[in-house]
mmCIF file of C-alpha atoms and ligand atoms in Angstrom:
data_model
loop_
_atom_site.group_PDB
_atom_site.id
_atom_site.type_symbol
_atom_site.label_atom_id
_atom_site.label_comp_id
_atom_site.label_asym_id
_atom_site.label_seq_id
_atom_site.Cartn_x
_atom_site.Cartn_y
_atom_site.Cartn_z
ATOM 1 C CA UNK Q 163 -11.643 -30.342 104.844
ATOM 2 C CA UNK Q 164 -10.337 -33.865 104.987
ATOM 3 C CA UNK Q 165 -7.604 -33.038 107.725
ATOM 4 C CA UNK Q 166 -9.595 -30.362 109.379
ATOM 5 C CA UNK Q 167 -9.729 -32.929 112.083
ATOM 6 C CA UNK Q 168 -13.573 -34.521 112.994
ATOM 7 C CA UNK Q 169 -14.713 -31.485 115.168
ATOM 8 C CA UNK Q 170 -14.382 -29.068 112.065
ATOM 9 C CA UNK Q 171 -15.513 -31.876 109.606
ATOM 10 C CA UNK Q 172 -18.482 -32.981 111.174
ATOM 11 C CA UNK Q 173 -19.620 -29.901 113.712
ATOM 12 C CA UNK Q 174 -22.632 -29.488 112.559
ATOM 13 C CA UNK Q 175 -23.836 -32.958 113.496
ATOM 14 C CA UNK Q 176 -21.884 -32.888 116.591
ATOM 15 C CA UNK Q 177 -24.278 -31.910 119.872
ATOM 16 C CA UNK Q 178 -21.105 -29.782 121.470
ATOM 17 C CA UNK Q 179 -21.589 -26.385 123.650
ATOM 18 C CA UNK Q 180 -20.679 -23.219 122.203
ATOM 19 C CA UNK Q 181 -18.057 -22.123 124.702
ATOM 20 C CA UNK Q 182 -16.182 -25.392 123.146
ATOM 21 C CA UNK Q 183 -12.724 -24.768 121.468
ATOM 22 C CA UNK Q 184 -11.053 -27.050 119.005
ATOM 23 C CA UNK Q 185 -7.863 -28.723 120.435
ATOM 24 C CA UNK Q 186 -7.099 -31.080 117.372
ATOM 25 C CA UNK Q 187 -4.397 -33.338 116.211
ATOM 26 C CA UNK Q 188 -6.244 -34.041 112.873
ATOM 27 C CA UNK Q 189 -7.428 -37.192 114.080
ATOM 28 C CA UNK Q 190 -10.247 -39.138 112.209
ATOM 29 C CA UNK Q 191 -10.439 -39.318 108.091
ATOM 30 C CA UNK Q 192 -8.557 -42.761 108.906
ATOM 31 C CA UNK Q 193 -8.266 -45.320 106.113
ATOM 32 C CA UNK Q 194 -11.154 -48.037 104.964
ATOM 33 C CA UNK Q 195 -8.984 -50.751 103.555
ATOM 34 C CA UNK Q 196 -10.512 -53.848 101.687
ATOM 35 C CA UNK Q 197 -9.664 -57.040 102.725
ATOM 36 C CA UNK Q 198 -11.229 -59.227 99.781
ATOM 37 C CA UNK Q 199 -8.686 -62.467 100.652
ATOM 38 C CA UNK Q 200 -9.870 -61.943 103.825
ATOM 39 C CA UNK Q 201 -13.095 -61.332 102.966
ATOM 40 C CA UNK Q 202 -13.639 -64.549 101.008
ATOM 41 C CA UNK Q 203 -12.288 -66.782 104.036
ATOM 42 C CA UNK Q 204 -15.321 -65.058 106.110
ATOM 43 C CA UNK Q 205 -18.246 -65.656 104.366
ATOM 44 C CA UNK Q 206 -17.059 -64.885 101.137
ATOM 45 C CA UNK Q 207 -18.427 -61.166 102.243
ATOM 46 C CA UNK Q 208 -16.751 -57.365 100.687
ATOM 47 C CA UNK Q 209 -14.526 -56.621 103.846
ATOM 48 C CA UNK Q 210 -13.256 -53.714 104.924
ATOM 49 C CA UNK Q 211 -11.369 -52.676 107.612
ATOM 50 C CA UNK Q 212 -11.518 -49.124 109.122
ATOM 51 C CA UNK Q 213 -7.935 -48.787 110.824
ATOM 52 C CA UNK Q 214 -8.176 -46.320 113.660
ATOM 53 C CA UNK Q 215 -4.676 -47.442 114.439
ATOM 54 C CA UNK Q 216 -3.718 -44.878 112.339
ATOM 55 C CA UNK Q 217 -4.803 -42.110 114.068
ATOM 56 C CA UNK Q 218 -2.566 -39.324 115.778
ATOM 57 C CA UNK Q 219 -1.626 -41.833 119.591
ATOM 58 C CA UNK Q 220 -2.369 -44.600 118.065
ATOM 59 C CA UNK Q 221 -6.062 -45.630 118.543
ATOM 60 C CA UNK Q 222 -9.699 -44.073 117.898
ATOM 61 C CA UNK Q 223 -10.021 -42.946 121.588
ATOM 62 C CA UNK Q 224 -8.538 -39.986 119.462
ATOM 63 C CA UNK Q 225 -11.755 -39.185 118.019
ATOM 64 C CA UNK Q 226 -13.433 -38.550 121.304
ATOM 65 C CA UNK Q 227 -10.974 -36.809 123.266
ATOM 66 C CA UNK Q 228 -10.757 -34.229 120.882
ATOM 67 C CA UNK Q 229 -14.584 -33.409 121.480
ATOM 68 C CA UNK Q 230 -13.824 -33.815 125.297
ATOM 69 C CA UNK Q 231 -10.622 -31.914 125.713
ATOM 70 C CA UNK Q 232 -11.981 -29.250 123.807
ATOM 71 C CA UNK Q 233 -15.293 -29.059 125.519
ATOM 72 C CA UNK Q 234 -13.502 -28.966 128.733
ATOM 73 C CA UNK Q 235 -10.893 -26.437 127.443
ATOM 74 C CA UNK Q 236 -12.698 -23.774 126.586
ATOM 75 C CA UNK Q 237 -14.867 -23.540 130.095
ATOM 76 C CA UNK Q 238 -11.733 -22.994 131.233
ATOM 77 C CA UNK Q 239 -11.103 -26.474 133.111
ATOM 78 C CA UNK Q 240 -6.904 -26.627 134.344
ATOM 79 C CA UNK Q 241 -6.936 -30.645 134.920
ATOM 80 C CA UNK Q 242 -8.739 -33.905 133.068
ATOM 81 C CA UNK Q 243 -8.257 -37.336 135.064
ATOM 82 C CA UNK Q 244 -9.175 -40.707 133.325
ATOM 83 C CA UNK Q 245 -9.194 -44.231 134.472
ATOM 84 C CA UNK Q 246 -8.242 -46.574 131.406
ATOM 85 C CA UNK Q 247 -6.539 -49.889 129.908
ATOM 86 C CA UNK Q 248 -4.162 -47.710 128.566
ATOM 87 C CA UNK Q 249 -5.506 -46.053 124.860
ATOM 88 C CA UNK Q 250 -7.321 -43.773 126.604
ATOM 89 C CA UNK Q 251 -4.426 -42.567 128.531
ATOM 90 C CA UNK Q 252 -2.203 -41.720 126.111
ATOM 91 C CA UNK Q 253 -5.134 -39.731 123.842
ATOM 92 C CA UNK Q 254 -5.875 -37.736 126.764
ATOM 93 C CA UNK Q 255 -2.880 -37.183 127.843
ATOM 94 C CA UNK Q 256 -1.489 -35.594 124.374
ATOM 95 C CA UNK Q 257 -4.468 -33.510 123.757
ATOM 96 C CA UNK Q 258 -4.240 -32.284 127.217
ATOM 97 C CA UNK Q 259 -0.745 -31.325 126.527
ATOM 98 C CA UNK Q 260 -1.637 -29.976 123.368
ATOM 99 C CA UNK Q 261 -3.533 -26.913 125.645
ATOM 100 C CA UNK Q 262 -1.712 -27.266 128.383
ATOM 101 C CA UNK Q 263 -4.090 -28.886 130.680
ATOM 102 C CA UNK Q 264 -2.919 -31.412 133.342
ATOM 103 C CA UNK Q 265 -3.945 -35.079 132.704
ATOM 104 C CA UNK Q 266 -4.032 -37.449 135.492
ATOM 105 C CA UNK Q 267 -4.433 -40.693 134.110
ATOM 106 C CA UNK Q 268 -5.382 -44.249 136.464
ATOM 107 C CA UNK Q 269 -3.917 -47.332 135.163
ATOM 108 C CA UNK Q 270 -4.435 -51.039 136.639
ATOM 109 C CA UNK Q 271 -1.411 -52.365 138.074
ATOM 110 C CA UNK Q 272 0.924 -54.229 135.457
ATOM 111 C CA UNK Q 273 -2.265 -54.427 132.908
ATOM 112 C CA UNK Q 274 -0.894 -51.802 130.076
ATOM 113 C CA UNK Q 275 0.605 -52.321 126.640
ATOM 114 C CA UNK Q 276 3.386 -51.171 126.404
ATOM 115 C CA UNK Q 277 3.303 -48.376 123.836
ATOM 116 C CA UNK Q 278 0.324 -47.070 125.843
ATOM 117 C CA UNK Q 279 2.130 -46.146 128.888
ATOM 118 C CA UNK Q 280 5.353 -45.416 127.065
ATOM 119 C CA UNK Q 281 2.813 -42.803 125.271
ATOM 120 C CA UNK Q 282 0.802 -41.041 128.316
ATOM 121 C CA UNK Q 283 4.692 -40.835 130.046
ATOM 122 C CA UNK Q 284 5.469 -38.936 126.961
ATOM 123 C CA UNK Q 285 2.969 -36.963 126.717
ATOM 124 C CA UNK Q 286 3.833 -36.027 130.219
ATOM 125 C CA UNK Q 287 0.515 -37.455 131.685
ATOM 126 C CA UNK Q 288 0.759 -37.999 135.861
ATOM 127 C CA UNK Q 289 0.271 -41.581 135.231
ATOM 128 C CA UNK Q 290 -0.788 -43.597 138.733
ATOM 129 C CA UNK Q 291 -0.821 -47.484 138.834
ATOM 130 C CA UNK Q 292 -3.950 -48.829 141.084
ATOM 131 C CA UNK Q 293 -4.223 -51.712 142.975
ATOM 132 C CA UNK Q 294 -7.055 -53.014 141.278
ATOM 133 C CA UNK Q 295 -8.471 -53.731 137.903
ATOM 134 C CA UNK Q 296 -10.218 -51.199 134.998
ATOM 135 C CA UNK Q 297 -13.266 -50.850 136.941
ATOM 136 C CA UNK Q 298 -12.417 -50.006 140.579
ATOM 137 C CA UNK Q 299 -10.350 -47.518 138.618
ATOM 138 C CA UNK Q 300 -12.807 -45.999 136.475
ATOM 139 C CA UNK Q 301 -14.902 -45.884 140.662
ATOM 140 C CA UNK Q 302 -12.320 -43.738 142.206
ATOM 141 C CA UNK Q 303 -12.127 -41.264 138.916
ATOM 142 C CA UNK Q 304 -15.721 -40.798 138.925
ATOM 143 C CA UNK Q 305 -15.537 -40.416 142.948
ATOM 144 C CA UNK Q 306 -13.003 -37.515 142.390
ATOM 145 C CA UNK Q 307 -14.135 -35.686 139.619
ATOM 146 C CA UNK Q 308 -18.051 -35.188 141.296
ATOM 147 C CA UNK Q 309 -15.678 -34.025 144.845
ATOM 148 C CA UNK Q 310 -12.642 -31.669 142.736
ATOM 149 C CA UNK Q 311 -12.770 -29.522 139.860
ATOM 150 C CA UNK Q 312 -10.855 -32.093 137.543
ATOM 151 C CA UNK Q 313 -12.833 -32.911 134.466
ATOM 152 C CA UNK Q 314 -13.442 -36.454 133.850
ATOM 153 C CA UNK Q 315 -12.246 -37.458 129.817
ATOM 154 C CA UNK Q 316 -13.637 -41.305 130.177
ATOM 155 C CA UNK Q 317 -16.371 -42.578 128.108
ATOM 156 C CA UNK Q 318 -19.340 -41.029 130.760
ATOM 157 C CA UNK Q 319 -17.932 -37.745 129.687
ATOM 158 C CA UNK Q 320 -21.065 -37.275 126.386
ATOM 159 C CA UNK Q 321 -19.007 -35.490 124.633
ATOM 160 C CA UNK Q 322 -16.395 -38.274 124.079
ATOM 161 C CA UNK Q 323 -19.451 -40.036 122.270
ATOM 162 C CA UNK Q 324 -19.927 -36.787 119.879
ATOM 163 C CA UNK Q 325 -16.499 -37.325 118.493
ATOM 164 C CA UNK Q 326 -16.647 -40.803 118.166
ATOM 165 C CA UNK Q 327 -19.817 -40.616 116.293
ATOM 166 C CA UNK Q 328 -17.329 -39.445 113.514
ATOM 167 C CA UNK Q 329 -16.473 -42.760 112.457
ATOM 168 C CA UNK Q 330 -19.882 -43.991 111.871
ATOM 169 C CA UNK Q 331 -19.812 -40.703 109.603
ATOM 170 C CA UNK Q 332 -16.739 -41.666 107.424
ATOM 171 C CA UNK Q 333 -17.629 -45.009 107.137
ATOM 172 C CA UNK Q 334 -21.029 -43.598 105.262
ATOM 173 C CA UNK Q 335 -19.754 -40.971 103.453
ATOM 174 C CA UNK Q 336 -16.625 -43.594 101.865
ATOM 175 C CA UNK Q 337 -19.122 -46.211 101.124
ATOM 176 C CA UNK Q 338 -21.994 -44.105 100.160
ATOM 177 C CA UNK Q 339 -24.156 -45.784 102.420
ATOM 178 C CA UNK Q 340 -23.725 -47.789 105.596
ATOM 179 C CA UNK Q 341 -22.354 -51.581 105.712
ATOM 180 C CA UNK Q 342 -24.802 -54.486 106.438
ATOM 181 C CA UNK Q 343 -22.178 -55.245 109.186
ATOM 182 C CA UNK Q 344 -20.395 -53.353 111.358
ATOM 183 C CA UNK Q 345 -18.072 -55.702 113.809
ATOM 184 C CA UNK Q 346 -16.075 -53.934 116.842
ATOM 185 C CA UNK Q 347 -14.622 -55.031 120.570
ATOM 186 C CA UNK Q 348 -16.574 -53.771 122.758
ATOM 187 C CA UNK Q 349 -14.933 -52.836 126.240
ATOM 188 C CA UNK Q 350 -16.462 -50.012 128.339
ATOM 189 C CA UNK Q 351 -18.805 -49.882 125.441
ATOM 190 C CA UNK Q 352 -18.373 -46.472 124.682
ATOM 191 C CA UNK Q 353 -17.349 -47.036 120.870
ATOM 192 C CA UNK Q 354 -20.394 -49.411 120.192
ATOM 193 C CA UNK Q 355 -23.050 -46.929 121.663
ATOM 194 C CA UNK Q 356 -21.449 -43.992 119.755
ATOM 195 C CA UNK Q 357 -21.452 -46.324 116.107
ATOM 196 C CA UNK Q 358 -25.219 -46.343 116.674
ATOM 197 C CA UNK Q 359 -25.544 -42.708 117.473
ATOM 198 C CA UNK Q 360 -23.974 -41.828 114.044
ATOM 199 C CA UNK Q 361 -25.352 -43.934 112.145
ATOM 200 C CA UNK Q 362 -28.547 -43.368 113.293
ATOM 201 C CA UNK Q 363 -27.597 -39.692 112.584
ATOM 202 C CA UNK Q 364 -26.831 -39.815 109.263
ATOM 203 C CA UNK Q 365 -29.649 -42.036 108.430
ATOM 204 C CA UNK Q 366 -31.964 -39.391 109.609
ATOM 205 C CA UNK Q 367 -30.170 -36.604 108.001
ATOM 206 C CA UNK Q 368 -29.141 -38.507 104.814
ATOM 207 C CA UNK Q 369 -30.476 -41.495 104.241
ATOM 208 C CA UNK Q 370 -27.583 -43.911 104.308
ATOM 209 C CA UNK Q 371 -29.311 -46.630 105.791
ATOM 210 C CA UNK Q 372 -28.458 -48.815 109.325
ATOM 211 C CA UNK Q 373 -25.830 -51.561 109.323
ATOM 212 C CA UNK Q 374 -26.500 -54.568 112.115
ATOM 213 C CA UNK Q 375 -23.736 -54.138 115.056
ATOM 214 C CA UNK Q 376 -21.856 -57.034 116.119
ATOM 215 C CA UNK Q 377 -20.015 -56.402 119.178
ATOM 216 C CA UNK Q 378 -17.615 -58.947 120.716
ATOM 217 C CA UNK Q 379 -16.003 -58.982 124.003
ATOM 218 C CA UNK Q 380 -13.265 -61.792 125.047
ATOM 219 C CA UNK Q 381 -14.827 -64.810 126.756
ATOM 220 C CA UNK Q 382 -12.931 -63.618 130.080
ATOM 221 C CA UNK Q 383 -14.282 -60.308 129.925
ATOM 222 C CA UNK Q 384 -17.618 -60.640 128.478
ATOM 223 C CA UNK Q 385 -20.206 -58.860 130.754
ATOM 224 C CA UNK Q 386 -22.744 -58.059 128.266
ATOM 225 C CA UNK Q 387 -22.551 -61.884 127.166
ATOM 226 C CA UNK Q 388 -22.869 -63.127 130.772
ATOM 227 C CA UNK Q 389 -25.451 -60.754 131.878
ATOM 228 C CA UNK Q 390 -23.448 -59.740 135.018
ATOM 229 C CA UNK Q 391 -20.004 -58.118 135.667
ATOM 230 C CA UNK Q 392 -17.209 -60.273 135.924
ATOM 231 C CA UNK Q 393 -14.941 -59.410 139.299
ATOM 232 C CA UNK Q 394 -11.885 -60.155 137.538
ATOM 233 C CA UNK Q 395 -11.921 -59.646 134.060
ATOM 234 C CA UNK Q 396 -8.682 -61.553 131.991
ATOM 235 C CA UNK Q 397 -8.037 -61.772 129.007
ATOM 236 C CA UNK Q 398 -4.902 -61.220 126.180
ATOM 237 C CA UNK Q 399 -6.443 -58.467 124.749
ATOM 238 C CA UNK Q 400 -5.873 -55.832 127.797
ATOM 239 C CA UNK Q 401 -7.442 -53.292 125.993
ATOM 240 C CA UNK Q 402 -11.006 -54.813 126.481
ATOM 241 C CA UNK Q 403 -10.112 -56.080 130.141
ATOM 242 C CA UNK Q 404 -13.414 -54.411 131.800
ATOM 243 C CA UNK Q 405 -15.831 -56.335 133.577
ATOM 244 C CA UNK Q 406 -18.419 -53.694 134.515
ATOM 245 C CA UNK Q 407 -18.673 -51.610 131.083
ATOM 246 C CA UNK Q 408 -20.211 -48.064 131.868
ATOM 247 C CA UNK Q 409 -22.516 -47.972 128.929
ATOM 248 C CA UNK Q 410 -23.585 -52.046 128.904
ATOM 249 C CA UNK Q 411 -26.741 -50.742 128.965
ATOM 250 C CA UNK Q 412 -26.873 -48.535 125.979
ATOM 251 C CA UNK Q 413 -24.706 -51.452 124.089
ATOM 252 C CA UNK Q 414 -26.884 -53.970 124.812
ATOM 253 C CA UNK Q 415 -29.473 -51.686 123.534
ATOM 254 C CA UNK Q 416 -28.139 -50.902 120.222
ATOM 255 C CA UNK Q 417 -27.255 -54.305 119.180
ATOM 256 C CA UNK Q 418 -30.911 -55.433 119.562
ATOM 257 C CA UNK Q 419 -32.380 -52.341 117.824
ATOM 258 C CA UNK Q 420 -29.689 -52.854 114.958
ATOM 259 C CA UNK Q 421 -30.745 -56.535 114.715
ATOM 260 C CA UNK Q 422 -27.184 -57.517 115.386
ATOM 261 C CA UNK Q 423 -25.466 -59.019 118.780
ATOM 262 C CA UNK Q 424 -22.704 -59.269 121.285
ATOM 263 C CA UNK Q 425 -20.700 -62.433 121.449
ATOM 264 C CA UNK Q 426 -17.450 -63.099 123.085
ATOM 265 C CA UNK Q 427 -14.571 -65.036 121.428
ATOM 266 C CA UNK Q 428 -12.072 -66.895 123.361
ATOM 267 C CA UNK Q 429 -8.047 -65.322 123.483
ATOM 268 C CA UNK Q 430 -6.553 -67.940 120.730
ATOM 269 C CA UNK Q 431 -9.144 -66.799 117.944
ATOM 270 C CA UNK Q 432 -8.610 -62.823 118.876
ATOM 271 C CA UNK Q 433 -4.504 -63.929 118.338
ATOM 272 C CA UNK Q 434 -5.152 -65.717 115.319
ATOM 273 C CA UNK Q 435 -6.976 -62.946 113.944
ATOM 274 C CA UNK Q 436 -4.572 -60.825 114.685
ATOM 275 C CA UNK Q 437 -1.857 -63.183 112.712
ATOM 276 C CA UNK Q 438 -4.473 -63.356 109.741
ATOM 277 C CA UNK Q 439 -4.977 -59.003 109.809
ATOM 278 C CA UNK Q 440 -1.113 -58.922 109.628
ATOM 279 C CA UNK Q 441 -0.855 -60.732 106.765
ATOM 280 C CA UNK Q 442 -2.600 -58.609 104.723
ATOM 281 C CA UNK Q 443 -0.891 -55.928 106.247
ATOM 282 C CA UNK Q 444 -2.537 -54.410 108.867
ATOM 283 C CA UNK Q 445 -1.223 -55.274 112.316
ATOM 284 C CA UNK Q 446 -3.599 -54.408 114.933
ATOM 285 C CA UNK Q 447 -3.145 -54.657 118.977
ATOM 286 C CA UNK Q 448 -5.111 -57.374 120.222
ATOM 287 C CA UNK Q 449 -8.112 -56.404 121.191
ATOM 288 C CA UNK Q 450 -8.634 -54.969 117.964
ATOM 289 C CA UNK Q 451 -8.989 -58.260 116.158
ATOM 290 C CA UNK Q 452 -11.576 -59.502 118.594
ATOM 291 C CA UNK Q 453 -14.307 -57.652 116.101
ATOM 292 C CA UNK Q 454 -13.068 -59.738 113.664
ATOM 293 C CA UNK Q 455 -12.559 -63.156 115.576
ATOM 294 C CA UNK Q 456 -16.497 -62.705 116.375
ATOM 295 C CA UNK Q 457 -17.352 -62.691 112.796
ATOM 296 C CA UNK Q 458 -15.722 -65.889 112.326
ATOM 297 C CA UNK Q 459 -17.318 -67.236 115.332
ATOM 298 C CA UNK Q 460 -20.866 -66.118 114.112
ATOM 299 C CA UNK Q 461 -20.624 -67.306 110.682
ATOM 300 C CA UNK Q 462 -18.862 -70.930 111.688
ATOM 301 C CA UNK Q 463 -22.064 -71.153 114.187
ATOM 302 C CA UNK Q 464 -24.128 -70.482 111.315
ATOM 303 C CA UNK Q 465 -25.647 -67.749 112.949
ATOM 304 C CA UNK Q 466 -25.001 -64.730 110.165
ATOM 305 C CA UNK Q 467 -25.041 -64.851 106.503
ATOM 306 C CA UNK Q 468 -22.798 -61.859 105.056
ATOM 307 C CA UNK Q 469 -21.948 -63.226 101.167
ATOM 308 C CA UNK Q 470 -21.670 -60.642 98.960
ATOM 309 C CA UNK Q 471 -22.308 -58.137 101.872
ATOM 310 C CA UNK Q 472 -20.541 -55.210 102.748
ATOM 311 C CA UNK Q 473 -18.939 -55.793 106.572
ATOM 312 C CA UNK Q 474 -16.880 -53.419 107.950
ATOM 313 C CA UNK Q 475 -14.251 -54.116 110.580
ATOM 314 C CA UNK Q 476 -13.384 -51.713 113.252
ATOM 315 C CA UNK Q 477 -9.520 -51.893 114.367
ATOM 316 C CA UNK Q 478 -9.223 -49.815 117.193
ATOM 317 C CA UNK Q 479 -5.622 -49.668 117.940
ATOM 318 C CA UNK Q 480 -2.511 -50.237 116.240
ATOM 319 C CA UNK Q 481 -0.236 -52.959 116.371
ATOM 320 C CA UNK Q 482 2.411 -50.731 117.911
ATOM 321 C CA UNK Q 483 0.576 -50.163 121.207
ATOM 322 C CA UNK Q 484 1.303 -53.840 122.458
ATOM 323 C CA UNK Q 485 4.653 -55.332 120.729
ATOM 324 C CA UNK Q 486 4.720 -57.765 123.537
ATOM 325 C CA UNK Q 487 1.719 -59.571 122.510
ATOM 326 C CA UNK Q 488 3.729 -60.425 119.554
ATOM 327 C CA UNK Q 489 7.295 -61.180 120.328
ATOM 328 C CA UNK Q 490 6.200 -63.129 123.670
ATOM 329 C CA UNK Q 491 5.240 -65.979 121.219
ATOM 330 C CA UNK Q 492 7.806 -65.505 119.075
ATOM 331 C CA UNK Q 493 11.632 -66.928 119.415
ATOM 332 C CA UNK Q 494 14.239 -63.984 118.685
ATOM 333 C CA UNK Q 495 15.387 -63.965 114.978
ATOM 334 C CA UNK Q 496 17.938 -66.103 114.135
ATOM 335 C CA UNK Q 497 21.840 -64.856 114.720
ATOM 336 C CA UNK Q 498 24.110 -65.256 111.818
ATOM 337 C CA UNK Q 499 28.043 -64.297 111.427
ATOM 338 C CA UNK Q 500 28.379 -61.317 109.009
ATOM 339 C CA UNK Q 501 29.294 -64.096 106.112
ATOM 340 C CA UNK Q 502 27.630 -65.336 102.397
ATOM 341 C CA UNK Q 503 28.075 -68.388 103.171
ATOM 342 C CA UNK Q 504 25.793 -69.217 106.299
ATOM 343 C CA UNK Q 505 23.390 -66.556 105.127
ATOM 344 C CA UNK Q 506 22.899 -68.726 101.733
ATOM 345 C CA UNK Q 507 22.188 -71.451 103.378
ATOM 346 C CA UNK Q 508 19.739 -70.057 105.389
ATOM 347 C CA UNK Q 509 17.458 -68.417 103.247
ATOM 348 C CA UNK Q 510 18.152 -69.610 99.884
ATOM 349 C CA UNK Q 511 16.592 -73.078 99.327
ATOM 350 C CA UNK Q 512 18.279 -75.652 96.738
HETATM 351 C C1 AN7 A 197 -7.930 -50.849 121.156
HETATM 352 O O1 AN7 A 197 -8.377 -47.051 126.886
HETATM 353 O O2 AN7 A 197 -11.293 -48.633 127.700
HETATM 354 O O3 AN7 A 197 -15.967 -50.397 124.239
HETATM 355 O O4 AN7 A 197 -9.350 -47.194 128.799
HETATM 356 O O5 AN7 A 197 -8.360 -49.535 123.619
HETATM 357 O O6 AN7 A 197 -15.455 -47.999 123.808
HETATM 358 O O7 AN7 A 197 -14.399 -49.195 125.720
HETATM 359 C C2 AN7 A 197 -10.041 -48.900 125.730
HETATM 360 C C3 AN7 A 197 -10.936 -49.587 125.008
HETATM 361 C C4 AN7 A 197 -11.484 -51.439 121.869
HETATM 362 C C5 AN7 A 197 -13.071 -50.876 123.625
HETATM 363 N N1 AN7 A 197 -10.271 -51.440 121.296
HETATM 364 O O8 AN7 A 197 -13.774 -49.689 123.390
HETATM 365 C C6 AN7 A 197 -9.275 -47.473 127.598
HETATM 366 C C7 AN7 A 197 -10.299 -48.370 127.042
HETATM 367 C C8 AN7 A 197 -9.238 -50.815 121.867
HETATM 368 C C9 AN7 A 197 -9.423 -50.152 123.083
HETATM 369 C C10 AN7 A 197 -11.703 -50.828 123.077
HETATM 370 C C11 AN7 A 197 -10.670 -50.170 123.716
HETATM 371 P P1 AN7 A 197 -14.981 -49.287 124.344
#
């Protein structure tokens, strides 16, 4: 059943209506890859990462639009709208077309990878630029959606959080039990809140034990750290540019009941994590490192202790979705004539 897709996997532990009707792309049953060189730099702890990268656009926003298109499908719904920082665009917008539903899709002005708007215009999502950041955004989508019959496919949509409860599952069912550690960016908090929900779940159901939750937000977008929104969110790592995060609450809450936290790193640790994932060969967009960057934050304060413990690492999106964030810090390779000569003496050292 592994590429059923996570409806079909995991239905009977999602909470989904009956009139719902699977529009899939085979998301989820993404890769858990260990990172022990990694792991041994942090703590000397048994790393993994879960790369949702992989999955079908790009990122594990995957996981819960499937749940939310489909939900929204089968009552017969002709239009989803979503506000987002730019994964959640491009998932809705190609399971939308997958059923033929129109997906309007509210973007911040100038704020989107890349390969995420590339994606939702490919998908052939109506894709409108706002004068404004994530969050007034995310305001006039809700607005509309209450006043029109459009369905909204954001993270307040519960269904979203029944899908994305699948990757608490697979986590559990490839390590047998859960991780003492589970690190993740947390954004609109969506992911975070759903973790807990399925791992929760499963311990119920099966016993596989709660990890602790460390969510970590960049120091210019870090809400849930400050204890208030922030106007005007910045940071590198546009994915996780939200300053009012629709489900702070509910993160805020499971961090303390998992015994973990939410800290924020600053941009130059979520790039060098980034570097440090890509050489082990996993390139992740930015904000997908941040989970990561935290861990090394926590354990240099001496505020965790994870030797010989299993973390996992949650890498949201792939490298792919924001190229930019790469080459802008890079000079352009190096130009050589179409001769032996030159290109000995560049790469071959005496
Ligand atoms: C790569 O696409 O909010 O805390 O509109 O794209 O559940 O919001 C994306 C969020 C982490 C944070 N990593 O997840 C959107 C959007 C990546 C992301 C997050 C996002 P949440």
């Amino acid at each position: 059943m592994a590429s059923a897709g996570v409806l079909s996997r995991y239905r009977v532990f999602l909470d989904l209506p009956a009139h719902t009707q699977v529009v899939t792309l085979l998301e989820g049953d993404t890769p858990l890859i260990p990172v022990p060189r990694l792991g041994a730099e942090l703590g000397g702890c048994d790393l993994y990462v879960k790369f949702e990268g992989l999955n079908p656009t790009g990122s594990f926003k995957d996981r819960g639009m499937t749940a939310a298109i489909s939900e929204a499908y089968g009552r017969g719904a002709k239009a989803v709208i979503c506000a987002s920082t730019g994964n959640t665009a491009a998932s809705a917008a190609a399971y939308a077309a997958r059923c033929g539903l129109r997906a309007i899709v509210l973007i911040p002005e100038g704020k989107v990878a890349t390969g995420k708007l590339a994606g939702a215009v490919a998908y052939g999502a109506e894709v409108i630029q706002i004068q404004g950041s994530f969050d007034d955004a995310l305001s006039l989508v809700v607005a509309i959606s209450e006043k029109h019959p459009i369905a909204l496919v954001n993270s307040l949509n519960p269904y979203r959080l029944e899908g994305q409860k699948s990757a608490a599952f697979e986590i559990c069912d490839s390590l047998g039990r859960a991780p003492a550690w589970l690190c993740l960016p947390v954004g609109n908090a969506g992911n975070i809140t759903a973790y807990w929900m399925g791992f929760r779940q499963y311990h119920q159901h099966l016993g596989t034990g709660l990890p602790r939750l460390l969510g970590v937000q960049a120091t210019g977008a870090a809400p849930l750290v400050l204890g208030y929104p922030v106007e005007h969110p910045e940071t590198v790592a546009t994915a996780i540019r939200i300053g009012r995060p629709a489900r702070g609450e509910q993160a805020l809450q499971a961090a303390e009941e998992s015994n973990g936290r939410i800290l924020a790193v600053e941009d130059e640790a979520i790039l060098s994590m980034q570097h440090r994932l890509a050489q082990e060969g996993i390139w992740v967009e930015p904000a997908s490192a941040a989970g990561l960057a935290g861990l090394e934050s926590a354990l240099h304060a001496r505020e965790i202790e994870v030797r010989g413990q299993q973390v996992v690492a949650v890498c949201t999106g792939h490298g792919l979705k924001d190229p930019d964030s790469i080459t802008r810090r890079m000079p352009a390779p190096r130009l050589l004539p179409a001769e032996l000569a030159p290109l000995e003496e560049a790469i071959i050292q005496p």
